PDB file of N, CA and C in Angstrom:
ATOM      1  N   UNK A  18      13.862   6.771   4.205  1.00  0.00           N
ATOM      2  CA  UNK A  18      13.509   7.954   4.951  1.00  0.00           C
ATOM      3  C   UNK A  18      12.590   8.827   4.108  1.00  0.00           C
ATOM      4  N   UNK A  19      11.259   8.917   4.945  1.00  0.00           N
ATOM      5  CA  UNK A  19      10.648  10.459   3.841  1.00  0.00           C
ATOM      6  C   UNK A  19      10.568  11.613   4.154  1.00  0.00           C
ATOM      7  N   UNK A  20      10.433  12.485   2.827  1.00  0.00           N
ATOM      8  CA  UNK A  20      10.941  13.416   2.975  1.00  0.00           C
ATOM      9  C   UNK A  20      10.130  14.246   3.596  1.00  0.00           C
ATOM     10  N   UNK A  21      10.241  15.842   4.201  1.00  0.00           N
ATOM     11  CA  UNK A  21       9.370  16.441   4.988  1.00  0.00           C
ATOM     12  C   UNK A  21       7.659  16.527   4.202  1.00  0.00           C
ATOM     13  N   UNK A  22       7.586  16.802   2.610  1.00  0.00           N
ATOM     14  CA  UNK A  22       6.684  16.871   1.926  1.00  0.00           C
ATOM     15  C   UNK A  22       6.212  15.576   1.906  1.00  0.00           C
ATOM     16  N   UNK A  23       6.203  14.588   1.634  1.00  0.00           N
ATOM     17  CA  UNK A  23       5.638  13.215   2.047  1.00  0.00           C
ATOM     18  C   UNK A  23       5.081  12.896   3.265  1.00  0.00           C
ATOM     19  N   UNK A  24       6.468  13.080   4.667  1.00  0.00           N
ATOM     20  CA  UNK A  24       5.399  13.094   5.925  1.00  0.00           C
ATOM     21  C   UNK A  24       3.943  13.949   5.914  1.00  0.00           C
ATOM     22  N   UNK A  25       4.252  15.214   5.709  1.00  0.00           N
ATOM     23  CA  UNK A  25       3.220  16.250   5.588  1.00  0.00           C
ATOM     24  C   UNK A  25       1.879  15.498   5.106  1.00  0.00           C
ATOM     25  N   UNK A  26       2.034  15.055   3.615  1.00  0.00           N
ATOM     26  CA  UNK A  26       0.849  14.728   2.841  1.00  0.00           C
ATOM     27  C   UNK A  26       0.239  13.433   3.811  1.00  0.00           C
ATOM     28  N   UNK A  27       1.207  12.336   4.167  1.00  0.00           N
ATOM     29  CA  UNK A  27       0.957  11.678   5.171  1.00  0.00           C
ATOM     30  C   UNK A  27       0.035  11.775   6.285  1.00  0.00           C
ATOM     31  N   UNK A  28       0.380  12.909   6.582  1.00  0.00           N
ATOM     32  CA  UNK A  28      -0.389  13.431   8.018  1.00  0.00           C
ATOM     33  C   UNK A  28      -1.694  13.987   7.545  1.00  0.00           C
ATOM     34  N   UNK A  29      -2.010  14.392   6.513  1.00  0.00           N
ATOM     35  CA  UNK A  29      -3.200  14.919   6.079  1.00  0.00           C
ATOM     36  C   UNK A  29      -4.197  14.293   5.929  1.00  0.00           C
ATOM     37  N   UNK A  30      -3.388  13.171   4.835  1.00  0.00           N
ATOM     38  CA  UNK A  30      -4.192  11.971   4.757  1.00  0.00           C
ATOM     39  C   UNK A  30      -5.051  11.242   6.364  1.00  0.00           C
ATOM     40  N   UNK A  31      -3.891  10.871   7.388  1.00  0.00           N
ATOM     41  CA  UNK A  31      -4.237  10.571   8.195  1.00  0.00           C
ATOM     42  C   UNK A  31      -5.164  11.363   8.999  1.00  0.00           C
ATOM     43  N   UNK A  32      -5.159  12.350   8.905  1.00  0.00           N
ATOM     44  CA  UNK A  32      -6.354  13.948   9.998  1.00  0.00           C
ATOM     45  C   UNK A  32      -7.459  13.375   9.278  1.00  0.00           C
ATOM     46  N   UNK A  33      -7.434  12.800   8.227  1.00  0.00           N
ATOM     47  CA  UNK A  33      -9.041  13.376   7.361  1.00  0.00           C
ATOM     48  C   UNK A  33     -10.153  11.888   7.921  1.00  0.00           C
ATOM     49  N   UNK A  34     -11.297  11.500   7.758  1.00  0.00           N
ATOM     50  CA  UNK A  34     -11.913   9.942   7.903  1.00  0.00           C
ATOM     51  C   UNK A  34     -11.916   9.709   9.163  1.00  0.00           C
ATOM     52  N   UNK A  35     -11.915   7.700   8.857  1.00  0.00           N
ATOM     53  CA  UNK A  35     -11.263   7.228  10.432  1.00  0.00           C
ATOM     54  C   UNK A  35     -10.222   7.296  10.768  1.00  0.00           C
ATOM     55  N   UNK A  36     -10.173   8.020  11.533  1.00  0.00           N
ATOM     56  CA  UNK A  36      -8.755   7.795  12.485  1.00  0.00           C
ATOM     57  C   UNK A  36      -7.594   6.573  12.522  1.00  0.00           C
ATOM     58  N   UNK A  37      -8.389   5.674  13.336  1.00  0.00           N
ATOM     59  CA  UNK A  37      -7.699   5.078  13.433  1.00  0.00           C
ATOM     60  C   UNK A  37      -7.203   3.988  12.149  1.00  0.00           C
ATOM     61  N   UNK A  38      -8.309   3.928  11.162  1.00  0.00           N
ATOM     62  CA  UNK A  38      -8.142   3.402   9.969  1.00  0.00           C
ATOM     63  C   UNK A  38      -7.436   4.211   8.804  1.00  0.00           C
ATOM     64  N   UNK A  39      -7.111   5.306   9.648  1.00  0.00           N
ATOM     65  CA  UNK A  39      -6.152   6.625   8.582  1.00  0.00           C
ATOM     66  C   UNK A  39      -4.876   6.200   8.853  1.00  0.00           C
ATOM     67  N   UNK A  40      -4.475   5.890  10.688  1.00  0.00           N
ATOM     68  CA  UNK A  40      -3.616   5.780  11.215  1.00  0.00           C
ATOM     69  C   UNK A  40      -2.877   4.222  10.771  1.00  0.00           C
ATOM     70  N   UNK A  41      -3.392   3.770  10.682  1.00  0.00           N
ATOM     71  CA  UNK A  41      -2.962   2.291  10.198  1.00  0.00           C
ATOM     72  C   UNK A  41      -2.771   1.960   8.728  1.00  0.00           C
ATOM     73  N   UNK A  42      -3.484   2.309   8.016  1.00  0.00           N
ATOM     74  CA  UNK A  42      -2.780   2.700   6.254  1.00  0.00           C
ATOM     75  C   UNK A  42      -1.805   3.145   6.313  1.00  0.00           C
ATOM     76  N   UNK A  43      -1.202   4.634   7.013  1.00  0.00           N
ATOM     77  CA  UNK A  43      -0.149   5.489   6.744  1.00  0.00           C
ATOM     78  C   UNK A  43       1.033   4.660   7.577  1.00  0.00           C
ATOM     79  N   UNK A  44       0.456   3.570   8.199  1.00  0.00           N
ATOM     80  CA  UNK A  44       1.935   2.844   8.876  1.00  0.00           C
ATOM     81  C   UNK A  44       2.148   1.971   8.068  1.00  0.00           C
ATOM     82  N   UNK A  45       1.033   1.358   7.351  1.00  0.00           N
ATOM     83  CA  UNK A  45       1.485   0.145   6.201  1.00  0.00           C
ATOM     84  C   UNK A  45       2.341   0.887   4.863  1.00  0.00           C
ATOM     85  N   UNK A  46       1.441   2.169   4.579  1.00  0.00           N
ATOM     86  CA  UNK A  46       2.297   2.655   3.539  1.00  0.00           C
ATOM     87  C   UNK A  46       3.822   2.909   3.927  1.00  0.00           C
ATOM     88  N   UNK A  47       4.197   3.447   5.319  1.00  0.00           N
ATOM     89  CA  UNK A  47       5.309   3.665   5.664  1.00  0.00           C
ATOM     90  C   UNK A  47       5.959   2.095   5.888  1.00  0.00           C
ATOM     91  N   UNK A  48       5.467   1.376   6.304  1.00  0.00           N
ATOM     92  CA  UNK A  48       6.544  -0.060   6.288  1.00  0.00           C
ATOM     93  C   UNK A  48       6.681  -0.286   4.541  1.00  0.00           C
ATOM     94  N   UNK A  49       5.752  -0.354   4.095  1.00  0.00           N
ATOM     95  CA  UNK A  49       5.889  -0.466   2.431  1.00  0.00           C
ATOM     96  C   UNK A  49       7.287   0.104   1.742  1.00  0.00           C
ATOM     97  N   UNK A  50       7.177   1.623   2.015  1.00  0.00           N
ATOM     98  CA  UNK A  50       8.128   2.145   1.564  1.00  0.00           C
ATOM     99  C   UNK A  50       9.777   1.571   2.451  1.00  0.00           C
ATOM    100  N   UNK A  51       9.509   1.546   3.724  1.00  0.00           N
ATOM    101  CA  UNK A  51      10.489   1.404   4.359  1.00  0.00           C
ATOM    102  C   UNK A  51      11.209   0.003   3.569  1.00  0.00           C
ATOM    103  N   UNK A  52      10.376  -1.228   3.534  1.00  0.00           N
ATOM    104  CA  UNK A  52      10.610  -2.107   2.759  1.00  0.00           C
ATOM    105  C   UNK A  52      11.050  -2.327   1.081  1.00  0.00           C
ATOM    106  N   UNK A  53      10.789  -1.222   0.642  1.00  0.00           N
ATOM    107  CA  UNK A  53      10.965  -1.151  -0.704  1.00  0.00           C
ATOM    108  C   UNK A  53      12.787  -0.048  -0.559  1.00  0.00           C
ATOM    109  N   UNK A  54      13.094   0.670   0.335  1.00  0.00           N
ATOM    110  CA  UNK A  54      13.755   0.836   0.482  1.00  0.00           C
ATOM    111  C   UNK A  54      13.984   2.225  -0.692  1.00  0.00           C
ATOM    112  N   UNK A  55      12.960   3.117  -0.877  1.00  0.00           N
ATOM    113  CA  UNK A  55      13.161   4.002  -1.652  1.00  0.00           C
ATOM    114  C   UNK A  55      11.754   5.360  -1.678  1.00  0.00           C
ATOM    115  N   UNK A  56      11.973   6.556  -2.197  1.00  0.00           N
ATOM    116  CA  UNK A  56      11.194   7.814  -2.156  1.00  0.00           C
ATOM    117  C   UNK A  56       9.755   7.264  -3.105  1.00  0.00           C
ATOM    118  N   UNK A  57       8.598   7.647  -2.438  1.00  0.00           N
ATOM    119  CA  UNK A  57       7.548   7.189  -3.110  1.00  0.00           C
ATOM    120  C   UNK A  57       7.488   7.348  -4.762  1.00  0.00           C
ATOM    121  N   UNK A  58       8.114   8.407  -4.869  1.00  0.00           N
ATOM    122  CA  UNK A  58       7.760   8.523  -6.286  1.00  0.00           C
ATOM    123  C   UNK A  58       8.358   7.723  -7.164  1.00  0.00           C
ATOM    124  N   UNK A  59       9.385   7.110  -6.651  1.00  0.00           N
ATOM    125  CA  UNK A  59      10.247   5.639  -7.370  1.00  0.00           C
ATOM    126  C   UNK A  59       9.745   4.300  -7.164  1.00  0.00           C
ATOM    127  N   UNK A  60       8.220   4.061  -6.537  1.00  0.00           N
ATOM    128  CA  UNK A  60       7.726   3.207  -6.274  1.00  0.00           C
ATOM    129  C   UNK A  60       7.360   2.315  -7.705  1.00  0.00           C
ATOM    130  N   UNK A  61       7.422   1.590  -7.863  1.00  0.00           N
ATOM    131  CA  UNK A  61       6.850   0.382  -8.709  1.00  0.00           C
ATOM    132  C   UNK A  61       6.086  -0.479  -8.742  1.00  0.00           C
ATOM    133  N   UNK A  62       5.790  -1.480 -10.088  1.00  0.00           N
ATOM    134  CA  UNK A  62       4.958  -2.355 -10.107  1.00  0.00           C
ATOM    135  C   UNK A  62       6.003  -3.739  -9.426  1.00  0.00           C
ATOM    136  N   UNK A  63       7.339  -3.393  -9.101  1.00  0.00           N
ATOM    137  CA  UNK A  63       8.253  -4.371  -9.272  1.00  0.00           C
ATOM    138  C   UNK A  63       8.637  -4.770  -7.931  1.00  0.00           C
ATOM    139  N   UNK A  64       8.648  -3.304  -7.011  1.00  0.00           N
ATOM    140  CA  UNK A  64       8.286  -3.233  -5.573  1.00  0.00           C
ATOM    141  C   UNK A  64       7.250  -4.028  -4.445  1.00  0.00           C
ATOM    142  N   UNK A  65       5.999  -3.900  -5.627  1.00  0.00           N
ATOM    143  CA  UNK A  65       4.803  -4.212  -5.282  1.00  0.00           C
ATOM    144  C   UNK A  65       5.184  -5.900  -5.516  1.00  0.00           C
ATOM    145  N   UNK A  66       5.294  -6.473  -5.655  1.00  0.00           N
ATOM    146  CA  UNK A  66       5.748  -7.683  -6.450  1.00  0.00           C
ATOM    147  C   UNK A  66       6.369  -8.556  -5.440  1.00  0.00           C
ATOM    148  N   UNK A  67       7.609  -7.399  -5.088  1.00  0.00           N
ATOM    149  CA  UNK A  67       8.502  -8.056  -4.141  1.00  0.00           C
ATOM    150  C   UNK A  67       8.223  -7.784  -2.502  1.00  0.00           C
ATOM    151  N   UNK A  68       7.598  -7.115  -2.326  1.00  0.00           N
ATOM    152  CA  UNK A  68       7.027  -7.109  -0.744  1.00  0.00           C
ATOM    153  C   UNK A  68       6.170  -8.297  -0.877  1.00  0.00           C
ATOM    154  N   UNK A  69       5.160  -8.592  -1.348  1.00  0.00           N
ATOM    155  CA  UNK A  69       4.133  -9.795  -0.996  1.00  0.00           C
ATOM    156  C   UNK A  69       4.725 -10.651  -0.967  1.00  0.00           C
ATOM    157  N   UNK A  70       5.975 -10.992  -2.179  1.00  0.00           N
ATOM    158  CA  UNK A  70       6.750 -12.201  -2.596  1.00  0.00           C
ATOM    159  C   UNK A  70       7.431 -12.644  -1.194  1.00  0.00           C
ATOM    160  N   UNK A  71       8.402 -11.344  -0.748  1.00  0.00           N
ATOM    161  CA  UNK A  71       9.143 -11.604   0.050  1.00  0.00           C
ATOM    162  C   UNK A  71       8.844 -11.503   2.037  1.00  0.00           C
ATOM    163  N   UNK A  72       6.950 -11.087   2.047  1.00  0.00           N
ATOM    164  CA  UNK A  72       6.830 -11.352   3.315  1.00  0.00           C
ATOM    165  C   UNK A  72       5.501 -12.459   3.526  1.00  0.00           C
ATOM    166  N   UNK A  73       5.548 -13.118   4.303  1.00  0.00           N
ATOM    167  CA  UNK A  73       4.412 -13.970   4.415  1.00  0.00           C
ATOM    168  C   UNK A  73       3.142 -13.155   5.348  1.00  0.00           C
ATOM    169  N   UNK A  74       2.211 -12.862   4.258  1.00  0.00           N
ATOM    170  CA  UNK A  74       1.288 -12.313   5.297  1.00  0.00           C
ATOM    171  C   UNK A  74      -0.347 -12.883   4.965  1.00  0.00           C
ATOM    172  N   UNK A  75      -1.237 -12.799   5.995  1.00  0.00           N
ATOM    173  CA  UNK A  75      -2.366 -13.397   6.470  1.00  0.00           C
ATOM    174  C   UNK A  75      -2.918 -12.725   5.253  1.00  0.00           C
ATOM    175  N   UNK A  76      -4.070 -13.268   5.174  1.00  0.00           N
ATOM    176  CA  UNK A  76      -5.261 -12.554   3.891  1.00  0.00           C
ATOM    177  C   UNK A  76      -5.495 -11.762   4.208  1.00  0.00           C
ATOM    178  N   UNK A  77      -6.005 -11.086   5.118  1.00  0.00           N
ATOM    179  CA  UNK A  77      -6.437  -9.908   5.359  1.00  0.00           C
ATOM    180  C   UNK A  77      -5.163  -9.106   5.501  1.00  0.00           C
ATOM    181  N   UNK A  78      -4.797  -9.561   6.518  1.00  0.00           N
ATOM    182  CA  UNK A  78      -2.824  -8.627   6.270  1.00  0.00           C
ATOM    183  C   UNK A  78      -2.744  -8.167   4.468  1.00  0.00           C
ATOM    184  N   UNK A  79      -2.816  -9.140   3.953  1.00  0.00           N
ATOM    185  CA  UNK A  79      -2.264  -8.636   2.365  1.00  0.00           C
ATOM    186  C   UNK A  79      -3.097  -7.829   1.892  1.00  0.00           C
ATOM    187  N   UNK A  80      -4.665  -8.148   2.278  1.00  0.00           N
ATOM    188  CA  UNK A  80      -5.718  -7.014   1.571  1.00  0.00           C
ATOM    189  C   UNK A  80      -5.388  -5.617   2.204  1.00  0.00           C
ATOM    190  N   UNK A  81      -4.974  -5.306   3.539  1.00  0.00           N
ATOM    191  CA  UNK A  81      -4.921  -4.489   4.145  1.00  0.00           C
ATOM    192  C   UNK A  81      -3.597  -3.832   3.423  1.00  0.00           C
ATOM    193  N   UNK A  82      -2.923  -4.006   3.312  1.00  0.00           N
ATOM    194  CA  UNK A  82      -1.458  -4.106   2.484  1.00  0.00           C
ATOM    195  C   UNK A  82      -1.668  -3.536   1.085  1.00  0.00           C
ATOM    196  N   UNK A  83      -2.359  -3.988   0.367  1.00  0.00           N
ATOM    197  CA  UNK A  83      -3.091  -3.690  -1.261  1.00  0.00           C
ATOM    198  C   UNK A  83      -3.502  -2.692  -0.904  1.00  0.00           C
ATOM    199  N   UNK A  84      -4.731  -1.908  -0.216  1.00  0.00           N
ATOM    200  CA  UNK A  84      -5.244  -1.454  -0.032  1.00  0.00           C
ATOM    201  C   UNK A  84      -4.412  -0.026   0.049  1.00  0.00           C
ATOM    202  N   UNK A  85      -3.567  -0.277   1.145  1.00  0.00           N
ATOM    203  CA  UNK A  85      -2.509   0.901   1.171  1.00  0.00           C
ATOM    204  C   UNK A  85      -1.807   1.336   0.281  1.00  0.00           C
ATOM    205  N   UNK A  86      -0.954   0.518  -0.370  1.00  0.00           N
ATOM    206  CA  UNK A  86      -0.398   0.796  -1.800  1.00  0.00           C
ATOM    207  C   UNK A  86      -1.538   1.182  -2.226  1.00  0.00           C
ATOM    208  N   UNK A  87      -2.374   0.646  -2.561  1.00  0.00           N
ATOM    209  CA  UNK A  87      -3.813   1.305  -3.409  1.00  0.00           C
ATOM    210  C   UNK A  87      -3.925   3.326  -3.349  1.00  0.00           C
ATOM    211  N   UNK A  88      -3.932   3.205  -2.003  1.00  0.00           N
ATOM    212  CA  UNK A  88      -3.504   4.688  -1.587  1.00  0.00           C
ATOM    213  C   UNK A  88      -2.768   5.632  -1.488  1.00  0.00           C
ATOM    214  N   UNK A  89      -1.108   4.538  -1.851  1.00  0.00           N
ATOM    215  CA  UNK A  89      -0.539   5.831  -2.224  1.00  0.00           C
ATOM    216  C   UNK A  89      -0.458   5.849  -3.438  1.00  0.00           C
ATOM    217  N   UNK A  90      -0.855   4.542  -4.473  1.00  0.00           N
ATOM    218  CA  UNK A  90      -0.579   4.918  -5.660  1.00  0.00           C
ATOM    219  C   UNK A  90      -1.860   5.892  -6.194  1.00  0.00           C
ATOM    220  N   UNK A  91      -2.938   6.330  -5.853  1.00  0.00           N
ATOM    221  CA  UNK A  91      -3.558   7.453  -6.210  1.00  0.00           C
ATOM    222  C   UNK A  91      -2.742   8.604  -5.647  1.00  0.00           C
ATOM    223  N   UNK A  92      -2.201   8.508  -4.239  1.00  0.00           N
ATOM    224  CA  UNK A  92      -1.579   9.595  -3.597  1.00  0.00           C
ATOM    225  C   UNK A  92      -0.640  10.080  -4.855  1.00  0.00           C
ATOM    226  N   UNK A  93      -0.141   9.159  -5.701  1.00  0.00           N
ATOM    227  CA  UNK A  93       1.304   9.651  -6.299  1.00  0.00           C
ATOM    228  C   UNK A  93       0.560  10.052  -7.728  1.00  0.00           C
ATOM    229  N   UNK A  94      -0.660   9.903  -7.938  1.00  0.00           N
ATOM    230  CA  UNK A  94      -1.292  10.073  -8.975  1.00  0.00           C
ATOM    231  C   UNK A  94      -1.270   9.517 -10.274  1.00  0.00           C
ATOM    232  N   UNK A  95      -0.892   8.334 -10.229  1.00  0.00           N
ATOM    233  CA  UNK A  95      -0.970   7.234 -11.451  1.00  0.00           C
ATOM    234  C   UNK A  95      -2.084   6.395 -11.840  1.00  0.00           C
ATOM    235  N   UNK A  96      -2.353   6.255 -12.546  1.00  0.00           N
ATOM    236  CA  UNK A  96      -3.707   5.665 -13.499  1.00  0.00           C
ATOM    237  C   UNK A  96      -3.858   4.401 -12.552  1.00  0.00           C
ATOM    238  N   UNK A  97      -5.262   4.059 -12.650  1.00  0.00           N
ATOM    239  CA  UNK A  97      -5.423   2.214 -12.531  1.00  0.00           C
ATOM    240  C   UNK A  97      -4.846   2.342 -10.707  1.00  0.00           C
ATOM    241  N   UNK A  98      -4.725   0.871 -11.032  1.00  0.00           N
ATOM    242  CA  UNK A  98      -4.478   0.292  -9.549  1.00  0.00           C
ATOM    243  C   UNK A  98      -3.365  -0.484  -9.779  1.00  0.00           C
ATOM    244  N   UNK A  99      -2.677  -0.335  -8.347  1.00  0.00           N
ATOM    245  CA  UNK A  99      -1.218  -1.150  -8.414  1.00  0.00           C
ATOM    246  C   UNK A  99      -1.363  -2.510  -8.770  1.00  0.00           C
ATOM    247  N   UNK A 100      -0.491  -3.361  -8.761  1.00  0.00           N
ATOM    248  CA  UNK A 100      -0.427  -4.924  -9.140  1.00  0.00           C
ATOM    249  C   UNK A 100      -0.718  -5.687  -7.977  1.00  0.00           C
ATOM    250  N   UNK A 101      -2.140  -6.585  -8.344  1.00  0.00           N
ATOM    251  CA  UNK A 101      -2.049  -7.073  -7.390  1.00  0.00           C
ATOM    252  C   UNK A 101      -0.854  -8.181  -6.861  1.00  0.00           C
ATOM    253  N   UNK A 102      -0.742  -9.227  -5.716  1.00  0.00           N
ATOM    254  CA  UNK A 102      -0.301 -10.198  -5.816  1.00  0.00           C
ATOM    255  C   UNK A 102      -0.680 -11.585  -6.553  1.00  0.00           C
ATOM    256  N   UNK A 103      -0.648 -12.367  -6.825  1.00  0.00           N
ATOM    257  CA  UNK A 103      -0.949 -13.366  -7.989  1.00  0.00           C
ATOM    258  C   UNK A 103      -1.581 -14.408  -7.083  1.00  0.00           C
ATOM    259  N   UNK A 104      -1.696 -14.280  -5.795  1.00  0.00           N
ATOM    260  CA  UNK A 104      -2.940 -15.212  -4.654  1.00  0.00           C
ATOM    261  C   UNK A 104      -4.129 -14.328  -3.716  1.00  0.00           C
ATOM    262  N   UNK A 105      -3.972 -12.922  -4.246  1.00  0.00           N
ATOM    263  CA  UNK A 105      -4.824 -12.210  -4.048  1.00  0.00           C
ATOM    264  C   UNK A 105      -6.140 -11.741  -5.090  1.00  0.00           C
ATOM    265  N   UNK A 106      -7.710 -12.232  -4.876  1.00  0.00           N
ATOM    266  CA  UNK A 106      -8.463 -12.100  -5.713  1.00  0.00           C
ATOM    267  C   UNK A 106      -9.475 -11.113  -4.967  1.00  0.00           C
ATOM    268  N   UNK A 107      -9.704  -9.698  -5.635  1.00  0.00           N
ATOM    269  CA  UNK A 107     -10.523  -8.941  -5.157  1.00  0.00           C
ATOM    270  C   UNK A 107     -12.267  -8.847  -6.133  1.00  0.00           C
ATOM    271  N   UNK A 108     -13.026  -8.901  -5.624  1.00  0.00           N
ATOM    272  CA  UNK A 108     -14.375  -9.144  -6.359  1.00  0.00           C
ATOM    273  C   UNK A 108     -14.705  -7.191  -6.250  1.00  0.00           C
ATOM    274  N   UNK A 109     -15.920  -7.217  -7.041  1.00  0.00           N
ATOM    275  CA  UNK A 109     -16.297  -5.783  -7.554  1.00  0.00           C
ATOM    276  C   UNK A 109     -17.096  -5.289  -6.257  1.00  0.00           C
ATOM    277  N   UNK A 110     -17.405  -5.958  -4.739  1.00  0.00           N
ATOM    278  CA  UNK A 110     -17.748  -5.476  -3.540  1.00  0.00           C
ATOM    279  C   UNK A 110     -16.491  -5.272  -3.004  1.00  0.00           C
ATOM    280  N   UNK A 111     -15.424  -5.435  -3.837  1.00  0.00           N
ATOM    281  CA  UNK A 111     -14.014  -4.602  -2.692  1.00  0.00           C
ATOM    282  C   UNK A 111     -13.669  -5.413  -1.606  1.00  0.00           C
ATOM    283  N   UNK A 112     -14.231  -6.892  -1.637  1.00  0.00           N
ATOM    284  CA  UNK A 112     -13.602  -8.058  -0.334  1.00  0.00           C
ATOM    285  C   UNK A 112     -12.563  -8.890  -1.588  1.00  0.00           C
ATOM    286  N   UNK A 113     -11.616  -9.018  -0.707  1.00  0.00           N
ATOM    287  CA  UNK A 113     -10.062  -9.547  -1.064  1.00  0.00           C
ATOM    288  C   UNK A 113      -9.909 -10.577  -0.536  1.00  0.00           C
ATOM    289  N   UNK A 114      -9.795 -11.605  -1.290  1.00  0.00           N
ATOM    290  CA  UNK A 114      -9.252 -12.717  -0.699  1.00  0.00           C
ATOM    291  C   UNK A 114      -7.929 -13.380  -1.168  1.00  0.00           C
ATOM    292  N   UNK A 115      -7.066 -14.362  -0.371  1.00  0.00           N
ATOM    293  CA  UNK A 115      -6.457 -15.149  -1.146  1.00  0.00           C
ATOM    294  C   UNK A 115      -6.621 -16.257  -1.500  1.00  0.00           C
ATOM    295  N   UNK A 116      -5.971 -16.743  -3.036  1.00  0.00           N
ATOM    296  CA  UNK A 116      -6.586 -17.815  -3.535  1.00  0.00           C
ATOM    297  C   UNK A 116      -5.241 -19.034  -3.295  1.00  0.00           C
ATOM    298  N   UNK A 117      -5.599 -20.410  -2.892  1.00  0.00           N
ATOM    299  CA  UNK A 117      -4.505 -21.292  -2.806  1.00  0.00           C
ATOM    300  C   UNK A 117      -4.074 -21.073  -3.793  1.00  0.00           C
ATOM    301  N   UNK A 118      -2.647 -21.373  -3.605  1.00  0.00           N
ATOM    302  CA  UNK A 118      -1.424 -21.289  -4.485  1.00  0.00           C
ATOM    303  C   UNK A 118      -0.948 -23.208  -4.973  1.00  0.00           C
TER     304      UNK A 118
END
């Protein structure tokens, strides 16, 4: 569950850009968390780890997925970029792919 200050920042995030590409991050970040089963600021590299591990998702699903974590982990204000998954390869134009396993 998040808390009223999280929805809030949530919603801000989402008002600002595309819309509907605001609107769809802030649901991945919210299944993320929902899945990790804890308050953003307890989020991890270990979290991150175990959502990819433990759901099967399309390449683009997962880039879309990265991407979000990507967003809240600036949201939460920590250095660098989250971890990727270990079949996800992103090049320096920002297209994500996955690599056979």
């Amino acid at each position: 569950m998040l808390t009223p200050e999280w929805r809030h920042r949530l919603n801000l995030y989402a008002a600002k850009g595309g819309k509907t590409s605001r609107r769809n991050t802030v649901a991945r970040i919210e299944r993320f968390l929902e899945y990790s089963k804890c308050q953003p600021e307890q989020v991890g590299k270990r979290h991150v780890y175990e959502f990819f591990e433990g759901n099967a998702l399309s390449e683009t699903t997962a880039r879309d997925y990265w991407y979000a974590i990507k967003t809240l982990w600036g949201m939460l204000g920590r250095d660098g970029e989250p971890p990727k998954p270990e079949n996800l390869s992103c090049d320096n134009s920002l297209r994500c792919s996955l690599r056979p396993s």
